[in-house]
XYZ file of C-alpha atoms in Angstrom:
635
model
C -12.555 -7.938 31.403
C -9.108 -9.026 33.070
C -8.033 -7.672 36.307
C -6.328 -4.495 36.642
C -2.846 -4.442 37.964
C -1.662 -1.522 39.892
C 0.963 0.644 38.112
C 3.422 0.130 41.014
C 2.960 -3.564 40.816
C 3.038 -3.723 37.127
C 6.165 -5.798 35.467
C 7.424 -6.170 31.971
C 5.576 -8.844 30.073
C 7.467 -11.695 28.251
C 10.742 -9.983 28.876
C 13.521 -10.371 31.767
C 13.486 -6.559 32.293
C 14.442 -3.442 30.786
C 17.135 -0.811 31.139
C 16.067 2.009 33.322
C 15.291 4.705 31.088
C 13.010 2.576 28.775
C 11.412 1.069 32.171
C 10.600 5.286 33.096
C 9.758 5.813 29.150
C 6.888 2.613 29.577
C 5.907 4.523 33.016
C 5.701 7.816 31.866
C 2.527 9.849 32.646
C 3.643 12.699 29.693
C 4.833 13.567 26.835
C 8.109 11.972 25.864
C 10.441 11.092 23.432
C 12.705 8.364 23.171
C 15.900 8.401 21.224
C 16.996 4.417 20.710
C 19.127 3.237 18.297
C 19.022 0.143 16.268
C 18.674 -3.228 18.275
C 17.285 -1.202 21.081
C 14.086 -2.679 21.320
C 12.152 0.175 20.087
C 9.035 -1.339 19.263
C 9.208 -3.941 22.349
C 9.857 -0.455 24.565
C 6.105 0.329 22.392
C 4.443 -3.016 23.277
C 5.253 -2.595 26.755
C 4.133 0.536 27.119
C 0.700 -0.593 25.443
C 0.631 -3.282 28.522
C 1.083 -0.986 30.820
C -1.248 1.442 29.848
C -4.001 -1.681 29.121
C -3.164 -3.699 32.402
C -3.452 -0.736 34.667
C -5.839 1.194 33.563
C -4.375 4.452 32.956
C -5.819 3.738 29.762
C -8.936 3.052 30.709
C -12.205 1.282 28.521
C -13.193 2.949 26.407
C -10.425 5.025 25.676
C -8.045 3.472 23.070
C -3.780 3.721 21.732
C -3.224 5.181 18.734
C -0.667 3.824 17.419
C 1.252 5.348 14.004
C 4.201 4.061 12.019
C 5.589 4.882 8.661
C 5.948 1.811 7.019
C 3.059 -0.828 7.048
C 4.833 -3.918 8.140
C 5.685 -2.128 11.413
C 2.374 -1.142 12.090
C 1.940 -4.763 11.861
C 4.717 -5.619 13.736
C 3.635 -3.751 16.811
C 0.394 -4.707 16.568
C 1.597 -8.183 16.670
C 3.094 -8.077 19.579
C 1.047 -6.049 21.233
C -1.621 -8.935 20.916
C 0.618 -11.179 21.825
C 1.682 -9.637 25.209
C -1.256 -8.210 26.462
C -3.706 -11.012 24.929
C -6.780 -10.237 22.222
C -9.160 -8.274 24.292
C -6.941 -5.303 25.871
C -5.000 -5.363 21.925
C -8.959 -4.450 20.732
C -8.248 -1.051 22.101
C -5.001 -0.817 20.611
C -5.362 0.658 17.078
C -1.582 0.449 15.026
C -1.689 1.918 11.726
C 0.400 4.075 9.508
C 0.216 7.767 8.722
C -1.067 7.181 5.631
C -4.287 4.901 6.850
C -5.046 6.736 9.332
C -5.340 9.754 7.265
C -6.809 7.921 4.093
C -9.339 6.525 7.078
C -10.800 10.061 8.176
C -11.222 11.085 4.644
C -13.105 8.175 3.983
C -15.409 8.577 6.892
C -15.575 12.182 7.078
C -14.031 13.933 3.552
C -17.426 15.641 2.950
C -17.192 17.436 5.763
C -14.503 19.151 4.495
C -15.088 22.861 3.283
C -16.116 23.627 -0.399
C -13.306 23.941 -2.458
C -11.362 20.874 -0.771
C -14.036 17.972 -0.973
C -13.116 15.144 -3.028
C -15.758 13.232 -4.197
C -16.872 10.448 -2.153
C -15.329 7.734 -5.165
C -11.508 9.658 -5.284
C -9.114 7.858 -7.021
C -5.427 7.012 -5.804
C -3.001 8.721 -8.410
C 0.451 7.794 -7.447
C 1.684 9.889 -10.748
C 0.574 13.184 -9.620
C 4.442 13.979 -8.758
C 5.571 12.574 -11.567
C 2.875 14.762 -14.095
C 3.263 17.533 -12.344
C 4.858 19.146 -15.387
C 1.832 18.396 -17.742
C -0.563 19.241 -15.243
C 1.011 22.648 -14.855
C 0.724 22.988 -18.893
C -2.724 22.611 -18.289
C -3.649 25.210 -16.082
C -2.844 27.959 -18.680
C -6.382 29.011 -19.395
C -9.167 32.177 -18.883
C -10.181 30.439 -16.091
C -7.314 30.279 -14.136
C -5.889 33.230 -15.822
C -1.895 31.650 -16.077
C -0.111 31.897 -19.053
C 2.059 29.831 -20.307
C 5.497 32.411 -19.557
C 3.507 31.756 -16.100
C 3.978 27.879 -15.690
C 6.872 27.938 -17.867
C 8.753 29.609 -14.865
C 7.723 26.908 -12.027
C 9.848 24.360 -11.085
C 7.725 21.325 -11.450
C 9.476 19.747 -8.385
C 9.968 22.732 -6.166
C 6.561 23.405 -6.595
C 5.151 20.040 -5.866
C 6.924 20.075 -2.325
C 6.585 23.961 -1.456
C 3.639 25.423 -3.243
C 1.558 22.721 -3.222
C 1.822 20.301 -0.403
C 4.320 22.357 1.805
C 1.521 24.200 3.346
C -1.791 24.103 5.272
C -5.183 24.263 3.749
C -6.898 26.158 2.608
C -4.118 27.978 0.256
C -4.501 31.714 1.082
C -6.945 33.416 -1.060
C -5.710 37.164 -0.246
C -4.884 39.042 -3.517
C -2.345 39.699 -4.654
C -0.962 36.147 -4.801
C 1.853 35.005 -6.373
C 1.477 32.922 -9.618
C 2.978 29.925 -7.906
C 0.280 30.775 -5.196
C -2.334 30.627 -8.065
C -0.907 27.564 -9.748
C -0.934 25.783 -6.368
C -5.450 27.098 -5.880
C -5.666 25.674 -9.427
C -3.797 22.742 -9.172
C -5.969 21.456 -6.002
C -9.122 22.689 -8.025
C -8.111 20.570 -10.598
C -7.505 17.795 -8.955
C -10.749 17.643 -6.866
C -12.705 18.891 -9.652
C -11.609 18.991 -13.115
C -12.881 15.152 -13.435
C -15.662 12.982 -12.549
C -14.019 11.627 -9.621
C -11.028 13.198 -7.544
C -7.300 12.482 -8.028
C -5.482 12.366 -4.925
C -2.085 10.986 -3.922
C -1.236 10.358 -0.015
C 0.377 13.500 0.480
C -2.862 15.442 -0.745
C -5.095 13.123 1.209
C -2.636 14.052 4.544
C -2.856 17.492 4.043
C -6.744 17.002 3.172
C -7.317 15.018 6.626
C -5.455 17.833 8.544
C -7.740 20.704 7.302
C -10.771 17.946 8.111
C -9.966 18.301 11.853
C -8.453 21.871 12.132
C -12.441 23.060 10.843
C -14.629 20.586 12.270
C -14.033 20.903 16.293
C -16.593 18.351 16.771
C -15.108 15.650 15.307
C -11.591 16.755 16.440
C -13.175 16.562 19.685
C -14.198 13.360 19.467
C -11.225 12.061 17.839
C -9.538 13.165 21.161
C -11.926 11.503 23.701
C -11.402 8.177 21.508
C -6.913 8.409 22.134
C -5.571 8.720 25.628
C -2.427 7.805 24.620
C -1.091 7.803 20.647
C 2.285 6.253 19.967
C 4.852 7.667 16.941
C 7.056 5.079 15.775
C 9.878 5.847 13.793
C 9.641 9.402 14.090
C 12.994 10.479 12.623
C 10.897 10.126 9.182
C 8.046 12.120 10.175
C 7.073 14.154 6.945
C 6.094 18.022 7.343
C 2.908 16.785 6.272
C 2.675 14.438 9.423
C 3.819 16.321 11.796
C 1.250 18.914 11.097
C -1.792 16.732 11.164
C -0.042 14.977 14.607
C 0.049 19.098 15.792
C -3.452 19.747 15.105
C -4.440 16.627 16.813
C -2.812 16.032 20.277
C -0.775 19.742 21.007
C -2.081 21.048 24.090
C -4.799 18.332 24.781
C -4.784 15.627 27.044
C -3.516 13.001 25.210
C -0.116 11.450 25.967
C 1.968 11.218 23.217
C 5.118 8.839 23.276
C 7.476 9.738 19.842
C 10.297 7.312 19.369
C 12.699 7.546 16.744
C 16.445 7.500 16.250
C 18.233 10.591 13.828
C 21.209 8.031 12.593
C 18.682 6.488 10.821
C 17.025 9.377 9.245
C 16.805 8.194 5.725
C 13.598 9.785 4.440
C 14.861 13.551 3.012
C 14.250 13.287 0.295
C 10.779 11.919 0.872
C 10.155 15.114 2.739
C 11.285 13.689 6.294
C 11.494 16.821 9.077
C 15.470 17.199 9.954
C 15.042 18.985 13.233
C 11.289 16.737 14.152
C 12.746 16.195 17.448
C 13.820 19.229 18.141
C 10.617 20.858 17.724
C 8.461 17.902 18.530
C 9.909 18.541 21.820
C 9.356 22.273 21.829
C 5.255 21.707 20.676
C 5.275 18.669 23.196
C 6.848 19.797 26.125
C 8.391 16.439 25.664
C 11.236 14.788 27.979
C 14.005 13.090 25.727
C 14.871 9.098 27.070
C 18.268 7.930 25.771
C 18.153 4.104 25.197
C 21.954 2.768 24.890
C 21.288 -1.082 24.979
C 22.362 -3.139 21.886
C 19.867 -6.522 22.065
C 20.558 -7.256 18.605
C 23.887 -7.372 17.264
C 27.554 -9.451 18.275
C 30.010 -7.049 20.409
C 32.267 -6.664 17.296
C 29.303 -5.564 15.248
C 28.600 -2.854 17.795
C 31.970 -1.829 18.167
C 31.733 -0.878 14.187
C 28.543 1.080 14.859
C 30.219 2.729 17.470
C 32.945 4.074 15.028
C 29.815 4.727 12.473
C 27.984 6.475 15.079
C 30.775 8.977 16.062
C 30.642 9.781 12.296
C 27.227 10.482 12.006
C 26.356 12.089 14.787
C 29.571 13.111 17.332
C 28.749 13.371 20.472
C 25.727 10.449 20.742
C 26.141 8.305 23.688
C 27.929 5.030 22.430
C 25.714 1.605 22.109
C 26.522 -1.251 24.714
C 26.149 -4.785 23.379
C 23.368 -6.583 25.740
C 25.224 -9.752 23.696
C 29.000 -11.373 26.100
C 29.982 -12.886 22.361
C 29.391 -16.749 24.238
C 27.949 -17.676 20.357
C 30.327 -15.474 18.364
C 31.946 -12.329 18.484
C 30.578 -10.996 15.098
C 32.081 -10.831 11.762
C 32.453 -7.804 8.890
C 34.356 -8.335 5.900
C 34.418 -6.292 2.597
C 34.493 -8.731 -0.412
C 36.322 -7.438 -3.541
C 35.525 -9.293 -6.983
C 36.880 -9.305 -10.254
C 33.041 -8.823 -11.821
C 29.498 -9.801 -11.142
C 29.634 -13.825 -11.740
C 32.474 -14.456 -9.572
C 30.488 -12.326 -6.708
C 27.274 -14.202 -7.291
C 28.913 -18.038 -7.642
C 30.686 -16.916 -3.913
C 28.252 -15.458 -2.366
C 25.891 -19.034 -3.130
C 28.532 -20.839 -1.395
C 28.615 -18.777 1.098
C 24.916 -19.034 1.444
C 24.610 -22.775 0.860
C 27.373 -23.448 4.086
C 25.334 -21.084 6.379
C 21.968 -22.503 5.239
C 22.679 -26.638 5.119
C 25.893 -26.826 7.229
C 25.799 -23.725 9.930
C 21.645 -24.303 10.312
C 20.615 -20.651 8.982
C 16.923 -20.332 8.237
C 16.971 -18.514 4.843
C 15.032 -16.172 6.070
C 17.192 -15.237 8.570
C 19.626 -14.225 5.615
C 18.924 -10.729 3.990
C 20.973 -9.735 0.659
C 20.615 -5.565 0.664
C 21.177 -3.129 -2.290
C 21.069 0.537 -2.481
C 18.359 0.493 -5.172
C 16.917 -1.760 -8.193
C 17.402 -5.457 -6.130
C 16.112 -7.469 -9.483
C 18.907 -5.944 -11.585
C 21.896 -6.306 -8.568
C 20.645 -9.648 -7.750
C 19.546 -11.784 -10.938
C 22.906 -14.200 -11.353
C 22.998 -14.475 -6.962
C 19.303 -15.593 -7.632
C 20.179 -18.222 -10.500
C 23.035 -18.943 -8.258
C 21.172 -20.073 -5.545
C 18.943 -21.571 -7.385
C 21.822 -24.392 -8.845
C 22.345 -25.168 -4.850
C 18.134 -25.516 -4.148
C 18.029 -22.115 -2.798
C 14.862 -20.025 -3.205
C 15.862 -16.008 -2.951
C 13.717 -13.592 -3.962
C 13.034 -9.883 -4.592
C 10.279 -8.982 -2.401
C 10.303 -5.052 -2.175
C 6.576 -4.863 -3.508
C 5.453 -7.902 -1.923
C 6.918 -6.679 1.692
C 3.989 -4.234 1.589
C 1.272 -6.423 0.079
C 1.823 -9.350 2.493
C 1.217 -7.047 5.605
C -2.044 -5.853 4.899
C -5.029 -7.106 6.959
C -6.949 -8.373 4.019
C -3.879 -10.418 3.089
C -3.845 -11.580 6.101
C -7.394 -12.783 6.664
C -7.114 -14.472 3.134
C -3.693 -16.300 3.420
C -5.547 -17.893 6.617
C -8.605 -18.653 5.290
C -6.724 -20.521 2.288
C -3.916 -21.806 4.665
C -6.995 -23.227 6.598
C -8.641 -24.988 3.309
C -6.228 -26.534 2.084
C -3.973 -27.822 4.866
C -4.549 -30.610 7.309
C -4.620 -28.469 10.245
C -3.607 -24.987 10.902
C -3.648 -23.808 15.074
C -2.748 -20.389 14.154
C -5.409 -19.741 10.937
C -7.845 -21.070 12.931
C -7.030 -19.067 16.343
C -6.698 -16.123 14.057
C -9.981 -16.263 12.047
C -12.213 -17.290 15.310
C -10.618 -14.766 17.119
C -11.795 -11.536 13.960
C -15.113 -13.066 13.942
C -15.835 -12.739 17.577
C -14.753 -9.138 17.798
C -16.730 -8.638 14.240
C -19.745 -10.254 15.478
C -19.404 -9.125 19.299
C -19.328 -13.142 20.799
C -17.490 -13.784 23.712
C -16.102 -17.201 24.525
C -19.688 -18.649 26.248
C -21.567 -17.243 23.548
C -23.435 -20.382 22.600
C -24.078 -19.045 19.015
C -19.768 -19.475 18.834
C -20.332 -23.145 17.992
C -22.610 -22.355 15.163
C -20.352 -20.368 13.490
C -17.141 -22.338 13.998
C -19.090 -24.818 11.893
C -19.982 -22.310 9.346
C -16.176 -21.395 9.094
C -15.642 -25.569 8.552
C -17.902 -25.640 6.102
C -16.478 -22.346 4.359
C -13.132 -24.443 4.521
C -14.291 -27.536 2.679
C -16.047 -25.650 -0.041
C -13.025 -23.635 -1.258
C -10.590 -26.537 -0.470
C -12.970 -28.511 -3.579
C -13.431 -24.999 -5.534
C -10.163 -23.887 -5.914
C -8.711 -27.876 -6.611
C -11.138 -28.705 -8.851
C -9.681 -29.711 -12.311
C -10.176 -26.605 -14.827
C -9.760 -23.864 -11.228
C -8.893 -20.316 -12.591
C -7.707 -17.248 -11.147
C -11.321 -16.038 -11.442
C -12.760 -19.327 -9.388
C -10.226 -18.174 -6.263
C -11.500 -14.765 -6.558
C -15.184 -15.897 -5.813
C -14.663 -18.030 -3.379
C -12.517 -15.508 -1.517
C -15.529 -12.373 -2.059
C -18.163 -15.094 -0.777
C -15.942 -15.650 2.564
C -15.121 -12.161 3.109
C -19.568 -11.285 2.523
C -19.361 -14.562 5.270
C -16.976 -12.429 7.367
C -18.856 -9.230 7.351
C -16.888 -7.217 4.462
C -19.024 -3.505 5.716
C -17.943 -4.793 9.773
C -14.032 -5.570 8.226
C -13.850 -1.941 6.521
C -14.948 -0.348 9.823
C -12.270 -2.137 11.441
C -9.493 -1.014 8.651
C -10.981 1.848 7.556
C -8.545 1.855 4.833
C -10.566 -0.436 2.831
C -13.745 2.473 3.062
C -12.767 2.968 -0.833
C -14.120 0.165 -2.796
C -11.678 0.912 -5.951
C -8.491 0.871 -3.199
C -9.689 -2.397 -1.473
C -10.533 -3.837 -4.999
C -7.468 -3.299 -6.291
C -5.297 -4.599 -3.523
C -7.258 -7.804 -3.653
C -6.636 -8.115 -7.572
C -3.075 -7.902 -7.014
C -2.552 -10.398 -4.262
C -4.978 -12.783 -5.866
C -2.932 -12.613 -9.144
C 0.611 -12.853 -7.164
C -0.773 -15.895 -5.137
C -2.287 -17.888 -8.805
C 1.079 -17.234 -10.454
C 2.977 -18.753 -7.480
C -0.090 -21.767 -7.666
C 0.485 -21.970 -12.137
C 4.388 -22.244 -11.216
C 3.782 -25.686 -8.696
C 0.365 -26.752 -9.062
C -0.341 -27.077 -5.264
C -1.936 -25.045 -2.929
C -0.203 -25.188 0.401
C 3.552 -24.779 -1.720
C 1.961 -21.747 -3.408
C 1.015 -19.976 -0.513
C 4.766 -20.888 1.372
C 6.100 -19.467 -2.049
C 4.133 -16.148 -1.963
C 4.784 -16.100 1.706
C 8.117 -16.791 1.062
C 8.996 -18.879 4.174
C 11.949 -20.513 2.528
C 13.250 -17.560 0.652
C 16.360 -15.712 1.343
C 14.548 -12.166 0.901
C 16.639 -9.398 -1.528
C 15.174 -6.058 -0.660
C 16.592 -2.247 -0.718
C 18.045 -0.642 1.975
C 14.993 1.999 2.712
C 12.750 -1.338 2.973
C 15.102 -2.450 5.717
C 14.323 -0.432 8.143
C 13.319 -2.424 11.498
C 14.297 -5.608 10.307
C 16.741 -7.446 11.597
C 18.864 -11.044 10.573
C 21.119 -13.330 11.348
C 23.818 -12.254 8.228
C 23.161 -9.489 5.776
C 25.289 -9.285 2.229
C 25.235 -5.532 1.186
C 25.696 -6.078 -2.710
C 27.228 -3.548 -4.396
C 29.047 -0.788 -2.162
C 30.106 1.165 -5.346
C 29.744 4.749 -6.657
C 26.927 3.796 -9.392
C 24.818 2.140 -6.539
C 24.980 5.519 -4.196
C 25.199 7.618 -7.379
C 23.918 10.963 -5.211
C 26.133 10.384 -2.735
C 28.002 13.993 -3.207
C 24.875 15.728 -3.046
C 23.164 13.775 0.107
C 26.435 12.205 1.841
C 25.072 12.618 5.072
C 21.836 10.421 4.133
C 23.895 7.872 2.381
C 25.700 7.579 5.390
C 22.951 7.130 7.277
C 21.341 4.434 5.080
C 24.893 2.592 5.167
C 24.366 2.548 8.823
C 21.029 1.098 8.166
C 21.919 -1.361 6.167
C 25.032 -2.100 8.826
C 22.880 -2.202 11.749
C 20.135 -4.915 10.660
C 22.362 -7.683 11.493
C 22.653 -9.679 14.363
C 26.061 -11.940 13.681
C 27.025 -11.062 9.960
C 27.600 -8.451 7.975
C 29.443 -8.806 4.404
C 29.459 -5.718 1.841
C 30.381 -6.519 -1.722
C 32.235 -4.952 -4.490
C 32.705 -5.451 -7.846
C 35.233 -4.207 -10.641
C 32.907 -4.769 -13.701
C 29.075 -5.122 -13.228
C 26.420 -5.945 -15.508
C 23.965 -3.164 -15.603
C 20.803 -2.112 -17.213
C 21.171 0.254 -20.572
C 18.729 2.840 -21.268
C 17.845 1.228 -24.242
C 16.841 -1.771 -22.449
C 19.915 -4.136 -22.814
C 22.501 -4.965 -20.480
C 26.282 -5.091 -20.634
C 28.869 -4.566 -17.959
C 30.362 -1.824 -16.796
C 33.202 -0.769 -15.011
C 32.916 0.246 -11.240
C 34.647 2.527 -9.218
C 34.603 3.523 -5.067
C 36.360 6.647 -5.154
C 33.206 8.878 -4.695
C 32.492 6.933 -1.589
C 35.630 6.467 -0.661
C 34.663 7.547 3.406
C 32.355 4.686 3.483
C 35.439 2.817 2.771
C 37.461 4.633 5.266
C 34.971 4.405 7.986
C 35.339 0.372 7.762
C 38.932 0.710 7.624
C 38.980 2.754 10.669
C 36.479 0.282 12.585
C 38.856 -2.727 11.502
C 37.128 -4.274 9.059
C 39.564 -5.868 6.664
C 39.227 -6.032 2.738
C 39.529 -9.748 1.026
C 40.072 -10.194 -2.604
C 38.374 -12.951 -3.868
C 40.147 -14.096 -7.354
């Protein structure tokens, strides 16, 4: 067990410092929220705060950090570098997961504990097309036993009611008569769901509001559940859903857990997914919580900043102005707004562009991020070819973002990293380091060498498997069960209890395994297919929502035209928050595109250009324009 530090002794860790109010936000003994925009080291301010807590004992063993962010490859983030701060054994007790796992977890563990009328059964399946059927599934409630009509459904807004009736409230919908029929659509609708097939259909918001109800009427376990969390984290809290906020209510209000929220409103970009508008406001309020202002800029060039500055003032008047932490010694920044006669010119350019920052400036492709507002295959298919002439791997990776951060993704890309190349420090550190905690070993365990042998030998045998002559898809797939039965696959579930469901786990595993043997069919060798799937050497094309804390070197925003932000009269304020998004992932470079004529996708499944326009978002324009940024027409 390492040496406690005393809190007033206790420094950063792997960092020169901090500026004051993040060093009282890492210190603070209650609630608080802190209000940092981009490049402010929001989820180093979280990783400090986990050393702190760890190191000094104010979390104490065995009380643990919960830790919950809304996207998955933040949860990993943080948990990365919580590890790698604070070192494996403290980061045991540091548990980083996202709303939705954590929630999917307790139903898992707990869901029959729920009352009658709300218990899935024990083998629910996943249905991300509830929202989407929600019409048809109203249509079927008409019936004796529900007693709607069809004038009844007829009259509900499939959409409205998805959001209000059905998930906008807590459990258990009330019962009192008389109800409203959109109050007796909404009793049916769950009743259906749970129990109008042999297995459950849920979606995540169901299983959220599920989870909440689980704790609000079984004290016991929300008892325990508060003994296990000194301390619970909220990362990017500006998207907090109703949903989430109410099961974070029922949880830690008035107990005495700390809770640290940190979020920043300019990037509120979740609305329409049912984000909170006023979460801090009443967070706050619930919390008692004191509000830290972070106004340090680590990220991006002083003329990048000075932009956001002029965005900021937009957005949100008033907000204290960013400082860059950056003098400009290695550049003072650059924003330009590209103007092209039509899609191939844009895509020919933007490779050169690409190919002098890659093989002449030094630019990792990865550290170059090509953004669009929606549908990056279709905005990006002649940049890809482009690149492609010059030896330039880009990519679409908005699904794979998600796949590649999951723990069981994880484990397997090291296991197979570890087969088939020559050495591997980090697969190796990384898979002895899971099956100590799985197992319980310790470093002078003497049965460690035993198994370190067994993991060799696992290495060797699905090195020969998988690269035999005649190796299929189905061949990987054993060999990866028998490791993971090697592992402990019941001792791995308890540690992700996201994986509880067998038909969510199995699924997830069919899909990687699939992606990884069509990168392996494309180059017939291992250790290339797993860099490909990995994409090490791929400039990454993603959407602007999958953005969010990430952060490069340059970023090409492709397509600043009214067709890409097509609702921007309805939702200008979010649009102009994702623009500042997008904007704000850059650390040096930031180029937005525009094009007069675009190729675009037909509803009847061809493609032909199209005329573009920028009058709709014509302030986007103006903002830049105000900022400085000049407009060059490329011919």
């Amino acid at each position: 067990m390492p040496k406690l530090v005393p809190a007033p002794d206790w420094k950063p860790v792997g960092v020169v410092g901090l500026e004051p109010n993040a060093d009282k936000a890492v210190r603070e003994e209650t609630n608080g929220l802190v209000v940092a925009g981009p490049g402010a080291g929001k989820t180093e301010l979280l990783a400090q705060r986990a050393c702190f807590l760890l190191q000094t004992g104010r979390c104490r063993a065995p009380r643990q950090i919960l830790a919950i962010s809304f996207k998955k490859d933040a949860a990993a983030n943080l948990r990365a570098r919580v590890e790698k701060r604070c070192g494996g054994e403290l980061a045991g007790r540091f548990h980083s997961l996202t709303f939705d796992a954590f929630a999917k977890g307790l139903i898992d563990r707990f869901g029959q504990a729920l009352p009658d009328g709300y218990r899935p059964t024990p083998d629910y399946q996943i249905n991300f097309d509830i929202q989407k059927r929600m019409r048809d599934l109203l249509d079927q409630l008409v019936g004796s036993t529900t007693g709607l009509t069809m004038d009844d459904v007829s009259g509900i807004s499939d959409g409205i009611f998805y959001k209000r009736e059905f998930l906008g409230r807590a459990l258990p919908i009330p019962s009192a008569q008389p109800q409203s029929i959109p109050d007796r659509a909404a009793t049916a609708m769950w009743k259906k769901l749970l129990t109008g097939r042999e297995r459950s259909q849920l979606d995540f918001g169901m299983i959220g509001r599920l989870a909440e109800l689980l704790l609000r009427s079984n004290p016991r376990l929300m008892k325990a559940l508060r003994q296990t969390y000194s301390h619970v984290f909220l990362d990017e809290f500006q998207d907090t859903t109703a949903i989430q906020y109410a099961l974070t209510r029922s949880m830690f209000r008035n107990t005495a857990a700390v809770v640290t929220a940190v979020g920043d409103s300019k990037q509120r970009i979740m609305t329409w997914a049912g984000a909170v508008e006023n979460v801090f406001e009443r967070f706050k309020g619930d919390f008692g919580a004191e509000q830290h202002d972070l106004v340090m800029n680590y990220r991006s060039a002083p003329r990048l900043v000075q932009i956001q500055q002029t965005l900021i003032a937009a957005i949100e008047p008033g907000t204290p102005p960013p400082t860059p932490a950056d003098d400009g010694t290695s550049g003072e920044g650059d924003c330009r707004v590209l103007l092209y006669p039509d899609h191939v010119r844009e895509a020919s350019h933007l490779a050169e562009f690409a190919a002098e920052w890659i093989f002449t400036d030094g630019i990792h492709p990865r550290d170059i991020c090509v953004l669009t507002r929606n549908k990056p295959d279709e905005y990006a298919g002649f940049l890809i070819r482009g690149l492609a002439k010059r030896g330039i791997k880009a990519r679409a990776e908005t699904d794979l973002q998600d796949l590649l951060v999951e723990p069981l993704v994880e484990v397997s890309l090291d296991i197979l990293s570890l087969s088939v190349r020559d050495s591997d420090r980090v697969a190796w550190t990384s898979l002895m380091g899971l099956l100590q905690q799985l197992r319980g070993f310790d470093e002078s365990d003497p049965r460690l060498r035993r198994v370190e042998a067994e993991l060799n030998s696992f290495c060797g045998t699905i090195r020969d498997a998988i690269g035999a002559a005649g190796s299929t898809v189905n061949v990987l797939v054993d060999q990866l069960s028998k490791f993971f039965e090697f592992l402990g696959l019941d001792a791995f579930r308890r540690l992700h209890p996201q994986y509880l469901q067998d038909d969510f786990i199995s699924g997830l595993f069919t899909k990687f395994t699939n992606a990884l043997w069509k990168c392996y069919e494309e180059c017939h060798d291992w250790p290339q297919a797993i860099t490909d799937l990995v994409g090490k050497d791929a400039i990454p094309i993603i959407t602007v929502h999958k953005s969010k804390g990430l952060e490069y070197h340059s970023v090409v925003f492709m397509g600043l035209e009214d067709s890409a932000l097509w609702n921007f009269a309805n939702q200008s304020d979010e649009e102009r928050r994702a623009f500042f998004v997008a904007f704000s992932r850059a650390r040096k470079r930031v180029l937005f595109t525009y094009c007069a004529k675009r190729e675009t996708q037909q509803r009847s499944g061809g493609r032909s250009a199209a005329m573009q326009s920028r009058t709709k978002i014509g302030s986007l324009y103006e903002l830049l324009a105000a900022a400085g940024v000049e407009e060059e027409i490329v011919t």
